[in-house]
PDB file of C-alpha atoms in Angstrom:
ATOM      1  CA  MET A   1      -6.989  -2.600 -33.754  1.00 61.00           C
ATOM      2  CA  SER A   2      -4.261  -1.476 -31.352  1.00 67.00           C
ATOM      3  CA  ALA A   3      -4.018  -2.952 -27.862  1.00 70.00           C
ATOM      4  CA  GLN A   4      -4.867   0.429 -26.350  1.00 68.00           C
ATOM      5  CA  ALA A   5      -7.980   0.667 -28.521  1.00 70.00           C
ATOM      6  CA  ALA A   6      -9.133  -2.700 -27.135  1.00 84.00           C
ATOM      7  CA  VAL A   7      -9.361  -1.229 -23.624  1.00 92.00           C
ATOM      8  CA  THR A   8     -13.053  -0.780 -22.832  1.00 93.00           C
ATOM      9  CA  THR A   9     -12.662   1.512 -19.794  1.00 96.00           C
ATOM     10  CA  SER A  10      -9.398   3.421 -19.768  1.00 97.00           C
ATOM     11  CA  MET A  11      -7.633   4.921 -16.749  1.00 97.00           C
ATOM     12  CA  ARG A  12      -8.960   8.312 -17.757  1.00 96.00           C
ATOM     13  CA  ALA A  13     -12.528   6.984 -18.078  1.00 97.00           C
ATOM     14  CA  TYR A  14     -12.229   5.080 -14.791  1.00 97.00           C
ATOM     15  CA  LEU A  15     -11.211   8.278 -12.992  1.00 97.00           C
ATOM     16  CA  GLN A  16     -14.103  10.147 -14.586  1.00 96.00           C
ATOM     17  CA  GLU A  17     -16.441   7.449 -13.258  1.00 96.00           C
ATOM     18  CA  HIS A  18     -14.804   7.741  -9.807  1.00 96.00           C
ATOM     19  CA  PRO A  19     -14.257  11.479  -9.304  1.00 96.00           C
ATOM     20  CA  SER A  20     -13.790  11.058  -5.526  1.00 96.00           C
ATOM     21  CA  LEU A  21     -10.892   8.622  -5.912  1.00 97.00           C
ATOM     22  CA  LYS A  22      -8.218   9.692  -3.449  1.00 97.00           C
ATOM     23  CA  PHE A  23      -6.045   6.661  -2.588  1.00 96.00           C
ATOM     24  CA  PHE A  24      -4.301   4.940  -5.496  1.00 96.00           C
ATOM     25  CA  PHE A  25      -2.261   1.782  -4.863  1.00 93.00           C
ATOM     26  CA  PHE A  26       0.063   0.252  -7.465  1.00 94.00           C
ATOM     27  CA  GLY A  27       1.240  -3.321  -6.983  1.00 89.00           C
ATOM     28  CA  GLY A  28       2.258  -6.475  -8.766  1.00 89.00           C
ATOM     29  CA  LYS A  29       5.085  -8.947  -9.068  1.00 89.00           C
ATOM     30  CA  GLY A  30       8.573  -7.543  -8.547  1.00 88.00           C
ATOM     31  CA  GLY A  31      10.199  -6.025 -11.650  1.00 91.00           C
ATOM     32  CA  VAL A  32       7.020  -5.214 -13.604  1.00 95.00           C
ATOM     33  CA  GLY A  33       7.490  -1.435 -13.384  1.00 95.00           C
ATOM     34  CA  LYS A  34       4.940  -0.521 -10.729  1.00 93.00           C
ATOM     35  CA  THR A  35       7.150   2.225  -9.245  1.00 95.00           C
ATOM     36  CA  ALA A  36       7.482   3.930 -12.639  1.00 97.00           C
ATOM     37  CA  LEU A  37       3.742   3.702 -13.321  1.00 97.00           C
ATOM     38  CA  ALA A  38       2.868   4.919  -9.813  1.00 97.00           C
ATOM     39  CA  GLY A  39       5.188   7.882 -10.472  1.00 98.00           C
ATOM     40  CA  ALA A  40       3.604   8.512 -13.878  1.00 98.00           C
ATOM     41  CA  ALA A  41       0.102   8.416 -12.366  1.00 98.00           C
ATOM     42  CA  ALA A  42       1.105  10.794  -9.553  1.00 98.00           C
ATOM     43  CA  LEU A  43       2.669  13.213 -12.039  1.00 98.00           C
ATOM     44  CA  TRP A  44      -0.475  13.161 -14.193  1.00 98.00           C
ATOM     45  CA  LEU A  45      -2.762  13.714 -11.189  1.00 98.00           C
ATOM     46  CA  ALA A  46      -0.596  16.636 -10.006  1.00 98.00           C
ATOM     47  CA  GLY A  47      -0.906  18.039 -13.523  1.00 97.00           C
ATOM     48  CA  GLN A  48      -4.696  18.060 -13.060  1.00 97.00           C
ATOM     49  CA  GLY A  49      -4.194  20.604 -10.292  1.00 97.00           C
ATOM     50  CA  ARG A  50      -4.621  18.149  -7.410  1.00 97.00           C
ATOM     51  CA  ARG A  51      -2.168  18.236  -4.490  1.00 98.00           C
ATOM     52  CA  THR A  52      -0.569  14.818  -4.871  1.00 98.00           C
ATOM     53  CA  LEU A  53       1.692  12.776  -2.594  1.00 98.00           C
ATOM     54  CA  LEU A  54       3.578   9.824  -4.084  1.00 97.00           C
ATOM     55  CA  ALA A  55       4.631   7.553  -1.218  1.00 95.00           C
ATOM     56  CA  SER A  56       6.610   4.317  -1.212  1.00 91.00           C
ATOM     57  CA  THR A  57       5.666   1.537   1.219  1.00 83.00           C
ATOM     58  CA  ASN A  58       8.220  -0.778  -0.377  1.00 78.00           C
ATOM     59  CA  PRO A  59      11.027  -1.584   2.107  1.00 74.00           C
ATOM     60  CA  VAL A  60      13.407  -1.410  -0.873  1.00 77.00           C
ATOM     61  CA  HIS A  61      12.701   2.152  -1.933  1.00 79.00           C
ATOM     62  CA  SER A  62      13.413   3.469  -5.416  1.00 89.00           C
ATOM     63  CA  LEU A  63      11.475   6.750  -5.610  1.00 94.00           C
ATOM     64  CA  SER A  64      14.606   8.882  -5.136  1.00 95.00           C
ATOM     65  CA  GLY A  65      16.225   7.133  -8.097  1.00 95.00           C
ATOM     66  CA  LEU A  66      13.056   7.400 -10.160  1.00 96.00           C
ATOM     67  CA  LEU A  67      12.620  11.134  -9.543  1.00 96.00           C
ATOM     68  CA  GLY A  68      16.306  12.090  -9.511  1.00 95.00           C
ATOM     69  CA  GLN A  69      16.137  13.750  -6.099  1.00 96.00           C
ATOM     70  CA  ASP A  70      16.278  12.649  -2.495  1.00 95.00           C
ATOM     71  CA  VAL A  71      12.773  12.070  -1.095  1.00 95.00           C
ATOM     72  CA  SER A  72      13.794   9.928   1.859  1.00 90.00           C
ATOM     73  CA  GLY A  73      13.795  12.548   4.612  1.00 84.00           C
ATOM     74  CA  GLY A  74      10.159  13.599   4.522  1.00 90.00           C
ATOM     75  CA  HIS A  75       7.557  14.940   2.124  1.00 95.00           C
ATOM     76  CA  ALA A  76       9.700  16.541  -0.608  1.00 96.00           C
ATOM     77  CA  ALA A  77       8.318  18.901  -3.242  1.00 98.00           C
ATOM     78  CA  ILE A  78       9.367  17.660  -6.683  1.00 97.00           C
ATOM     79  CA  THR A  79      11.463  20.240  -8.471  1.00 95.00           C
ATOM     80  CA  GLY A  80       9.702  21.958 -11.348  1.00 94.00           C
ATOM     81  CA  VAL A  81       6.364  20.148 -10.864  1.00 97.00           C
ATOM     82  CA  PRO A  82       3.591  22.057  -9.060  1.00 97.00           C
ATOM     83  CA  ASN A  83       1.306  20.093  -6.703  1.00 98.00           C
ATOM     84  CA  PHE A  84       3.685  17.101  -6.569  1.00 98.00           C
ATOM     85  CA  TRP A  85       5.380  15.732  -3.408  1.00 98.00           C
ATOM     86  CA  ALA A  86       7.063  12.381  -2.800  1.00 97.00           C
ATOM     87  CA  TYR A  87       8.164  10.445   0.267  1.00 95.00           C
ATOM     88  CA  GLU A  88       9.976   7.184   0.910  1.00 92.00           C
ATOM     89  CA  ILE A  89       8.472   6.076   4.213  1.00 84.00           C
ATOM     90  CA  ASP A  90      11.174   5.554   6.821  1.00 77.00           C
ATOM     91  CA  THR A  91      10.066   2.972   9.363  1.00 71.00           C
ATOM     92  CA  ARG A  92      13.008   3.431  11.751  1.00 75.00           C
ATOM     93  CA  GLU A  93      11.453   6.318  13.668  1.00 73.00           C
ATOM     94  CA  THR A  94       8.110   4.485  13.916  1.00 71.00           C
ATOM     95  CA  ILE A  95       9.821   1.324  15.122  1.00 72.00           C
ATOM     96  CA  GLU A  96      11.708   3.209  17.865  1.00 75.00           C
ATOM     97  CA  ARG A  97       8.534   5.025  18.940  1.00 73.00           C
ATOM     98  CA  SER A  98       6.636   1.726  18.984  1.00 70.00           C
ATOM     99  CA  LYS A  99       9.364   0.088  21.075  1.00 70.00           C
ATOM    100  CA  LYS A 100       9.077   2.856  23.667  1.00 74.00           C
ATOM    101  CA  ASP A 101       5.265   2.567  23.720  1.00 72.00           C
ATOM    102  CA  ILE A 102       5.439  -1.204  24.104  1.00 68.00           C
ATOM    103  CA  ARG A 103       8.071  -0.912  26.859  1.00 70.00           C
ATOM    104  CA  ASP A 104       5.885   1.554  28.804  1.00 74.00           C
ATOM    105  CA  LYS A 105       2.816  -0.660  28.488  1.00 69.00           C
ATOM    106  CA  ILE A 106       4.644  -3.844  29.451  1.00 68.00           C
ATOM    107  CA  GLN A 107       6.211  -2.118  32.465  1.00 70.00           C
ATOM    108  CA  TRP A 108       2.765  -0.911  33.530  1.00 70.00           C
ATOM    109  CA  PHE A 109       1.302  -4.389  33.045  1.00 67.00           C
ATOM    110  CA  LEU A 110       4.093  -6.121  35.008  1.00 66.00           C
ATOM    111  CA  LYS A 111       3.532  -3.695  37.878  1.00 69.00           C
ATOM    112  CA  PHE A 112      -0.244  -4.204  37.586  1.00 65.00           C
ATOM    113  CA  ALA A 113       0.183  -7.993  37.799  1.00 63.00           C
ATOM    114  CA  ASP A 114       2.836  -7.824  40.558  1.00 63.00           C
ATOM    115  CA  ILE A 115       5.380  -9.599  38.343  1.00 62.00           C
ATOM    116  CA  SER A 116       8.990  -8.744  39.144  1.00 63.00           C
ATOM    117  CA  THR A 117      10.914  -8.989  35.912  1.00 62.00           C
ATOM    118  CA  LYS A 118      12.359  -6.574  33.359  1.00 64.00           C
ATOM    119  CA  ALA A 119      10.323  -5.409  30.381  1.00 60.00           C
ATOM    120  CA  ASP A 120      13.279  -5.267  27.983  1.00 67.00           C
ATOM    121  CA  ASP A 121      13.258  -9.005  27.233  1.00 65.00           C
ATOM    122  CA  PHE A 122       9.570  -8.879  26.304  1.00 60.00           C
ATOM    123  CA  VAL A 123      10.127  -5.773  24.177  1.00 61.00           C
ATOM    124  CA  GLU A 124      12.985  -7.360  22.244  1.00 65.00           C
ATOM    125  CA  SER A 125      11.059 -10.561  21.567  1.00 62.00           C
ATOM    126  CA  ALA A 126       8.029  -8.545  20.409  1.00 60.00           C
ATOM    127  CA  THR A 127       9.956  -6.202  18.109  1.00 61.00           C
ATOM    128  CA  MET A 128      12.388  -8.720  16.601  1.00 61.00           C
ATOM    129  CA  ASN A 129       9.514 -10.301  14.677  1.00 61.00           C
ATOM    130  CA  PRO A 130       9.958  -9.631  10.907  1.00 59.00           C
ATOM    131  CA  ALA A 131       6.296  -8.593  10.735  1.00 62.00           C
ATOM    132  CA  PHE A 132       7.056  -5.690  13.091  1.00 66.00           C
ATOM    133  CA  GLU A 133       8.550  -3.617  10.252  1.00 70.00           C
ATOM    134  CA  GLU A 134       5.505  -4.316   8.063  1.00 70.00           C
ATOM    135  CA  SER A 135       3.316  -3.270  10.959  1.00 71.00           C
ATOM    136  CA  ALA A 136       5.318  -0.031  11.321  1.00 75.00           C
ATOM    137  CA  MET A 137       4.969   0.589   7.582  1.00 77.00           C
ATOM    138  CA  PHE A 138       1.214   0.095   7.820  1.00 78.00           C
ATOM    139  CA  GLU A 139       1.061   2.508  10.771  1.00 78.00           C
ATOM    140  CA  ASN A 140       2.860   5.169   8.723  1.00 83.00           C
ATOM    141  CA  MET A 141       0.573   4.640   5.767  1.00 85.00           C
ATOM    142  CA  VAL A 142      -2.546   4.919   7.923  1.00 85.00           C
ATOM    143  CA  ASP A 143      -1.146   8.075   9.544  1.00 87.00           C
ATOM    144  CA  MET A 144      -0.830   9.730   6.159  1.00 91.00           C
ATOM    145  CA  MET A 145      -4.300   8.649   5.039  1.00 91.00           C
ATOM    146  CA  LEU A 146      -5.999   9.883   8.204  1.00 91.00           C
ATOM    147  CA  LYS A 147      -4.133  13.223   8.295  1.00 92.00           C
ATOM    148  CA  ASN A 148      -5.752  14.007   4.947  1.00 93.00           C
ATOM    149  CA  GLU A 149      -3.204  16.689   3.954  1.00 96.00           C
ATOM    150  CA  TYR A 150      -3.351  16.036   0.189  1.00 98.00           C
ATOM    151  CA  ASP A 151      -6.017  15.750  -2.473  1.00 98.00           C
ATOM    152  CA  VAL A 152      -4.548  12.488  -3.768  1.00 98.00           C
ATOM    153  CA  TYR A 153      -2.231   9.784  -2.404  1.00 97.00           C
ATOM    154  CA  VAL A 154      -0.445   7.394  -4.759  1.00 97.00           C
ATOM    155  CA  PHE A 155       1.211   4.453  -2.995  1.00 94.00           C
ATOM    156  CA  ASP A 156       3.998   2.481  -4.620  1.00 92.00           C
ATOM    157  CA  THR A 157       3.584  -0.757  -2.710  1.00 85.00           C
ATOM    158  CA  ALA A 158       5.898  -3.659  -2.028  1.00 72.00           C
ATOM    159  CA  PRO A 159       5.687  -6.762  -4.242  1.00 54.00           C
ATOM    160  CA  THR A 160       2.135  -8.008  -4.094  1.00 53.00           C
ATOM    161  CA  ALA A 161       2.503 -10.631  -1.364  1.00 52.00           C
ATOM    162  CA  ASN A 162       3.732  -7.975   1.058  1.00 53.00           C
ATOM    163  CA  ALA A 163       1.152  -5.464  -0.166  1.00 51.00           C
ATOM    164  CA  ARG A 164      -1.662  -7.901   0.401  1.00 60.00           C
ATOM    165  CA  ARG A 165      -0.475  -8.506   3.964  1.00 61.00           C
ATOM    166  CA  LEU A 166       0.029  -4.765   4.460  1.00 55.00           C
ATOM    167  CA  LEU A 167      -3.466  -3.841   3.346  1.00 58.00           C
ATOM    168  CA  GLY A 168      -5.054  -6.868   4.958  1.00 61.00           C
ATOM    169  CA  MET A 169      -3.669  -5.835   8.318  1.00 61.00           C
ATOM    170  CA  SER A 170      -6.621  -3.540   8.968  1.00 58.00           C
ATOM    171  CA  LYS A 171      -8.921  -6.576   9.116  1.00 63.00           C
ATOM    172  CA  VAL A 172      -6.440  -8.730  11.050  1.00 63.00           C
ATOM    173  CA  TYR A 173      -5.773  -5.899  13.513  1.00 62.00           C
ATOM    174  CA  SER A 174      -9.484  -5.408  14.131  1.00 66.00           C
ATOM    175  CA  LEU A 175     -10.010  -9.100  14.947  1.00 69.00           C
ATOM    176  CA  TRP A 176      -6.949  -9.129  17.227  1.00 67.00           C
ATOM    177  CA  VAL A 177      -7.925  -5.930  19.049  1.00 69.00           C
ATOM    178  CA  ASP A 178     -11.486  -7.177  19.637  1.00 74.00           C
ATOM    179  CA  LYS A 179     -10.115 -10.303  21.342  1.00 72.00           C
ATOM    180  CA  MET A 180      -7.629  -8.261  23.382  1.00 69.00           C
ATOM    181  CA  LEU A 181     -10.356  -5.857  24.475  1.00 72.00           C
ATOM    182  CA  LYS A 182     -12.559  -8.703  25.661  1.00 76.00           C
ATOM    183  CA  SER A 183      -9.674 -10.152  27.698  1.00 73.00           C
ATOM    184  CA  ARG A 184      -8.797  -6.761  29.176  1.00 69.00           C
ATOM    185  CA  GLU A 185     -12.413  -6.055  30.127  1.00 73.00           C
ATOM    186  CA  GLU A 186     -12.692  -9.443  31.874  1.00 74.00           C
ATOM    187  CA  ALA A 187      -9.375  -8.973  33.722  1.00 71.00           C
ATOM    188  CA  ARG A 188     -10.295  -5.473  34.857  1.00 69.00           C
ATOM    189  CA  THR A 189     -13.745  -6.542  36.044  1.00 73.00           C
ATOM    190  CA  LEU A 190     -12.265  -9.427  38.027  1.00 69.00           C
ATOM    191  CA  ARG A 191      -9.610  -7.180  39.591  1.00 66.00           C
ATOM    192  CA  GLU A 192     -12.236  -4.636  40.630  1.00 68.00           C
ATOM    193  CA  MET A 193     -14.375  -7.381  42.193  1.00 68.00           C
ATOM    194  CA  LEU A 194     -11.421  -8.651  44.271  1.00 65.00           C
ATOM    195  CA  SER A 195     -10.153  -5.214  45.250  1.00 66.00           C
ATOM    196  CA  PHE A 196     -10.924  -3.629  48.635  1.00 61.00           C
ATOM    197  CA  THR A 197     -11.072  -0.202  47.062  1.00 61.00           C
ATOM    198  CA  LYS A 198     -13.822   0.534  44.568  1.00 60.00           C
ATOM    199  CA  LYS A 199     -11.908   3.400  43.028  1.00 64.00           C
ATOM    200  CA  LYS A 200     -11.746   3.163  39.239  1.00 66.00           C
ATOM    201  CA  GLU A 201      -8.174   2.650  38.059  1.00 65.00           C
ATOM    202  CA  ASP A 202      -6.777   4.137  34.897  1.00 69.00           C
ATOM    203  CA  ASP A 203      -6.000   1.345  32.439  1.00 71.00           C
ATOM    204  CA  PRO A 204      -3.534   2.636  29.801  1.00 73.00           C
ATOM    205  CA  LEU A 205      -3.541  -0.698  27.968  1.00 70.00           C
ATOM    206  CA  LEU A 206      -7.319  -0.677  27.581  1.00 72.00           C
ATOM    207  CA  ARG A 207      -7.244   2.997  26.588  1.00 77.00           C
ATOM    208  CA  TYR A 208      -4.607   2.232  23.925  1.00 75.00           C
ATOM    209  CA  LEU A 209      -6.613  -0.703  22.554  1.00 73.00           C
ATOM    210  CA  LEU A 210      -9.757   1.399  22.259  1.00 78.00           C
ATOM    211  CA  GLN A 211      -7.891   4.171  20.423  1.00 80.00           C
ATOM    212  CA  PHE A 212      -6.200   1.614  18.191  1.00 77.00           C
ATOM    213  CA  ARG A 213      -9.511  -0.056  17.300  1.00 76.00           C
ATOM    214  CA  THR A 214     -11.041   3.294  16.393  1.00 82.00           C
ATOM    215  CA  ARG A 215      -8.068   4.128  14.181  1.00 80.00           C
ATOM    216  CA  MET A 216      -8.091   0.761  12.428  1.00 77.00           C
ATOM    217  CA  GLY A 217     -11.827   1.081  11.875  1.00 80.00           C
ATOM    218  CA  GLN A 218     -11.291   4.444  10.178  1.00 84.00           C
ATOM    219  CA  ALA A 219      -8.485   2.999   8.039  1.00 82.00           C
ATOM    220  CA  ARG A 220     -10.600   0.018   7.057  1.00 81.00           C
ATOM    221  CA  LEU A 221     -13.468   2.263   6.001  1.00 87.00           C
ATOM    222  CA  LEU A 222     -11.103   4.173   3.705  1.00 88.00           C
ATOM    223  CA  LEU A 223      -9.399   1.054   2.315  1.00 85.00           C
ATOM    224  CA  THR A 224     -12.685  -0.635   1.415  1.00 88.00           C
ATOM    225  CA  ASP A 225     -14.434   2.428  -0.012  1.00 93.00           C
ATOM    226  CA  ALA A 226     -14.516   1.945  -3.798  1.00 94.00           C
ATOM    227  CA  GLN A 227     -15.273   5.620  -4.313  1.00 94.00           C
ATOM    228  CA  GLN A 228     -12.049   6.652  -2.550  1.00 96.00           C
ATOM    229  CA  THR A 229      -9.656   3.731  -2.950  1.00 94.00           C
ATOM    230  CA  ALA A 230      -8.466   1.625  -5.879  1.00 95.00           C
ATOM    231  CA  PHE A 231      -5.699  -0.906  -6.249  1.00 93.00           C
ATOM    232  CA  PHE A 232      -4.159  -1.169  -9.712  1.00 96.00           C
ATOM    233  CA  PHE A 233      -2.230  -4.300 -10.639  1.00 95.00           C
ATOM    234  CA  VAL A 234       0.687  -3.926 -13.009  1.00 96.00           C
ATOM    235  CA  THR A 235       1.686  -6.890 -15.154  1.00 97.00           C
ATOM    236  CA  LEU A 236       3.948  -7.681 -18.062  1.00 98.00           C
ATOM    237  CA  PRO A 237       2.619  -9.762 -20.974  1.00 97.00           C
ATOM    238  CA  GLU A 238       4.343 -12.797 -19.457  1.00 97.00           C
ATOM    239  CA  ALA A 239       3.053 -15.921 -17.722  1.00 97.00           C
ATOM    240  CA  LEU A 240       4.370 -15.433 -14.168  1.00 96.00           C
ATOM    241  CA  PRO A 241       3.221 -11.829 -13.542  1.00 96.00           C
ATOM    242  CA  ILE A 242      -0.203 -12.736 -14.965  1.00 97.00           C
ATOM    243  CA  ALA A 243      -0.461 -15.781 -12.677  1.00 95.00           C
ATOM    244  CA  VAL A 244       0.582 -13.709  -9.659  1.00 91.00           C
ATOM    245  CA  ILE A 245      -1.975 -10.947 -10.130  1.00 93.00           C
ATOM    246  CA  THR A 246      -4.744 -13.431 -10.971  1.00 93.00           C
ATOM    247  CA  ARG A 247      -4.215 -15.023  -7.558  1.00 88.00           C
ATOM    248  CA  PHE A 248      -3.888 -11.764  -5.687  1.00 85.00           C
ATOM    249  CA  ILE A 249      -6.914 -10.075  -7.245  1.00 88.00           C
ATOM    250  CA  GLY A 250      -8.971 -12.880  -5.688  1.00 85.00           C
ATOM    251  CA  TRP A 251      -7.351 -12.326  -2.295  1.00 82.00           C
ATOM    252  CA  PHE A 252      -7.971  -8.579  -2.472  1.00 82.00           C
ATOM    253  CA  HIS A 253     -11.646  -9.238  -3.159  1.00 83.00           C
ATOM    254  CA  ASP A 254     -11.671 -11.423  -0.028  1.00 80.00           C
ATOM    255  CA  PHE A 255     -10.374  -8.469   2.022  1.00 77.00           C
ATOM    256  CA  GLY A 256     -12.938  -6.142   0.461  1.00 82.00           C
ATOM    257  CA  ILE A 257     -10.252  -3.891  -1.032  1.00 84.00           C
ATOM    258  CA  PRO A 258     -11.451  -2.360  -4.325  1.00 92.00           C
ATOM    259  CA  VAL A 259      -9.498  -3.410  -7.412  1.00 94.00           C
ATOM    260  CA  GLY A 260      -9.331  -0.536  -9.902  1.00 96.00           C
ATOM    261  CA  GLY A 261      -8.008  -2.655 -12.733  1.00 97.00           C
ATOM    262  CA  VAL A 262      -5.001  -4.079 -14.547  1.00 97.00           C
ATOM    263  CA  ILE A 263      -2.270  -2.184 -16.382  1.00 98.00           C
ATOM    264  CA  VAL A 264      -0.150  -4.018 -18.940  1.00 98.00           C
ATOM    265  CA  ASN A 265       3.390  -2.665 -19.087  1.00 97.00           C
ATOM    266  CA  MET A 266       6.296  -2.972 -21.540  1.00 97.00           C
ATOM    267  CA  LEU A 267       4.402  -4.287 -24.561  1.00 96.00           C
ATOM    268  CA  LEU A 268       6.526  -4.239 -27.714  1.00 94.00           C
ATOM    269  CA  ASP A 269       5.189  -1.749 -30.255  1.00 88.00           C
ATOM    270  CA  ARG A 270       5.052  -3.338 -33.735  1.00 82.00           C
ATOM    271  CA  GLN A 271       4.799  -0.034 -35.531  1.00 81.00           C
ATOM    272  CA  ALA A 272       7.952   1.277 -33.865  1.00 80.00           C
ATOM    273  CA  LEU A 273      10.046  -1.746 -34.864  1.00 79.00           C
ATOM    274  CA  GLY A 274      10.254  -1.147 -38.612  1.00 77.00           C
ATOM    275  CA  LYS A 275      10.946  -3.849 -41.221  1.00 79.00           C
ATOM    276  CA  ASP A 276      14.254  -5.508 -40.357  1.00 83.00           C
ATOM    277  CA  VAL A 277      13.311  -6.925 -37.007  1.00 85.00           C
ATOM    278  CA  PRO A 278      15.773  -9.403 -35.413  1.00 89.00           C
ATOM    279  CA  GLU A 279      14.466 -12.914 -34.848  1.00 91.00           C
ATOM    280  CA  PHE A 280      14.972 -12.545 -31.116  1.00 92.00           C
ATOM    281  CA  VAL A 281      12.567  -9.596 -31.062  1.00 91.00           C
ATOM    282  CA  LEU A 282      10.057 -11.400 -33.281  1.00 91.00           C
ATOM    283  CA  ASN A 283      10.076 -14.329 -30.870  1.00 94.00           C
ATOM    284  CA  ARG A 284       9.490 -12.019 -27.920  1.00 94.00           C
ATOM    285  CA  MET A 285       6.664 -10.339 -29.781  1.00 93.00           C
ATOM    286  CA  GLU A 286       5.043 -13.674 -30.578  1.00 94.00           C
ATOM    287  CA  MET A 287       5.292 -14.653 -26.916  1.00 96.00           C
ATOM    288  CA  GLN A 288       3.698 -11.349 -25.853  1.00 96.00           C
ATOM    289  CA  ASP A 289       0.872 -11.821 -28.386  1.00 95.00           C
ATOM    290  CA  GLU A 290      -0.014 -15.164 -26.800  1.00 97.00           C
ATOM    291  CA  HIS A 291       0.002 -13.727 -23.289  1.00 97.00           C
ATOM    292  CA  MET A 292      -2.056 -10.716 -24.369  1.00 96.00           C
ATOM    293  CA  LYS A 293      -4.790 -13.176 -25.425  1.00 96.00           C
ATOM    294  CA  THR A 294      -4.736 -14.556 -21.874  1.00 96.00           C
ATOM    295  CA  ILE A 295      -4.863 -11.041 -20.420  1.00 97.00           C
ATOM    296  CA  TRP A 296      -7.902 -10.076 -22.488  1.00 96.00           C
ATOM    297  CA  GLU A 297      -9.654 -13.312 -21.484  1.00 95.00           C
ATOM    298  CA  LYS A 298      -8.808 -13.227 -17.763  1.00 95.00           C
ATOM    299  CA  PHE A 299      -9.258  -9.516 -17.156  1.00 95.00           C
ATOM    300  CA  ASP A 300     -11.988  -8.734 -19.662  1.00 92.00           C
ATOM    301  CA  GLY A 301     -13.249  -5.219 -18.986  1.00 93.00           C
ATOM    302  CA  SER A 302     -10.638  -4.578 -16.274  1.00 96.00           C
ATOM    303  CA  VAL A 303      -7.600  -3.653 -18.399  1.00 97.00           C
ATOM    304  CA  ARG A 304      -7.181   0.114 -17.962  1.00 97.00           C
ATOM    305  CA  ALA A 305      -4.101   0.760 -20.111  1.00 97.00           C
ATOM    306  CA  VAL A 306      -1.415  -0.888 -22.221  1.00 96.00           C
ATOM    307  CA  VAL A 307       1.905   0.928 -21.852  1.00 97.00           C
ATOM    308  CA  PRO A 308       4.621   0.199 -24.445  1.00 95.00           C
ATOM    309  CA  LEU A 309       8.235  -0.694 -23.800  1.00 95.00           C
ATOM    310  CA  PHE A 310      10.106   2.583 -24.247  1.00 95.00           C
ATOM    311  CA  ASP A 311      13.513   2.833 -25.869  1.00 92.00           C
ATOM    312  CA  ARG A 312      14.767   4.621 -22.737  1.00 94.00           C
ATOM    313  CA  GLU A 313      14.457   3.863 -19.037  1.00 95.00           C
ATOM    314  CA  VAL A 314      11.433   5.464 -17.380  1.00 96.00           C
ATOM    315  CA  ARG A 315      13.324   7.716 -15.003  1.00 96.00           C
ATOM    316  CA  GLY A 316      13.121  11.442 -14.381  1.00 96.00           C
ATOM    317  CA  VAL A 317      10.194  13.798 -14.851  1.00 96.00           C
ATOM    318  CA  ASP A 318      10.408  13.966 -18.664  1.00 96.00           C
ATOM    319  CA  MET A 319      10.159  10.194 -19.121  1.00 97.00           C
ATOM    320  CA  LEU A 320       7.466   9.941 -16.435  1.00 97.00           C
ATOM    321  CA  ARG A 321       5.477  12.497 -18.382  1.00 97.00           C
ATOM    322  CA  GLU A 322       5.831  10.361 -21.526  1.00 97.00           C
ATOM    323  CA  ALA A 323       4.725   7.244 -19.621  1.00 97.00           C
ATOM    324  CA  ALA A 324       1.788   9.165 -18.120  1.00 98.00           C
ATOM    325  CA  GLY A 325       0.705  10.106 -21.645  1.00 97.00           C
ATOM    326  CA  LYS A 326       0.383   6.399 -22.496  1.00 96.00           C
ATOM    327  CA  LEU A 327      -1.130   5.457 -19.135  1.00 97.00           C
ATOM    328  CA  PHE A 328      -3.919   8.041 -19.502  1.00 96.00           C
ATOM    329  CA  GLU A 329      -4.206   7.875 -23.292  1.00 89.00           C
TER     330      GLU A 329
END
């Protein structure tokens, strides 16, 4: 029995069971081929007549190289493929916009609290944090999801540790905003009690927090809806990628993010090797056989596809189409 035949619920069957699926996330350890498989899935979905956006949230983008055209400047229609757009999310604009917003709010707060100092130092310390770029990336991703301009979104995520933080931010943000709102409400109430005038003051910080909480709530609903969202983990038949996704699948369950399944990539195809197989290749095949046993045991019922190692790099629409054929076999 072939590895593909051992799959109990294939990608195609999974999509038939989840016809409303709209947000596809592909993640895994670095170097396992998640960008190529995200591209193959997006191409296949576009071929089903669904308006599809393939977006990269990986700070080290590679979609332009994968597709053979520049998709860094905005949503770019992929040449020769109807219903298919791609976009490498650029965080620079979001970061600059966020800096301006933060500066305005800090300046308002300093004036509100009668503190005479410049806002720039606070802004720099807030935006120099490495997590600020991840936060900007998450903001961009949520923007796209809430605008709802496409039938399907396929996200090529950063290596899994970053992706887990990225997707988990909706929960972390909600907890943080709830605490901030409570503090702001208490401060405003106290100020109004001590003020001679009973006129209600506009509070831009409170207004921002309320809007932000609403937005994060909407994003969290989408990210935890198993009928609309699924995260697919890509692994090689090797020990480290298997260990990584085993750990992260548990973490994703903790965040309530639906796991669509596991895709095994780059499995050596015995039938394609012929008779005179070099010892090096035989050793690799034996190693993969052992790790495939682990995969079947650990992810029983969750393996959606086994994609072979191709004799050419998966790059360009033609090769993506070939990979999609195996992914949705």
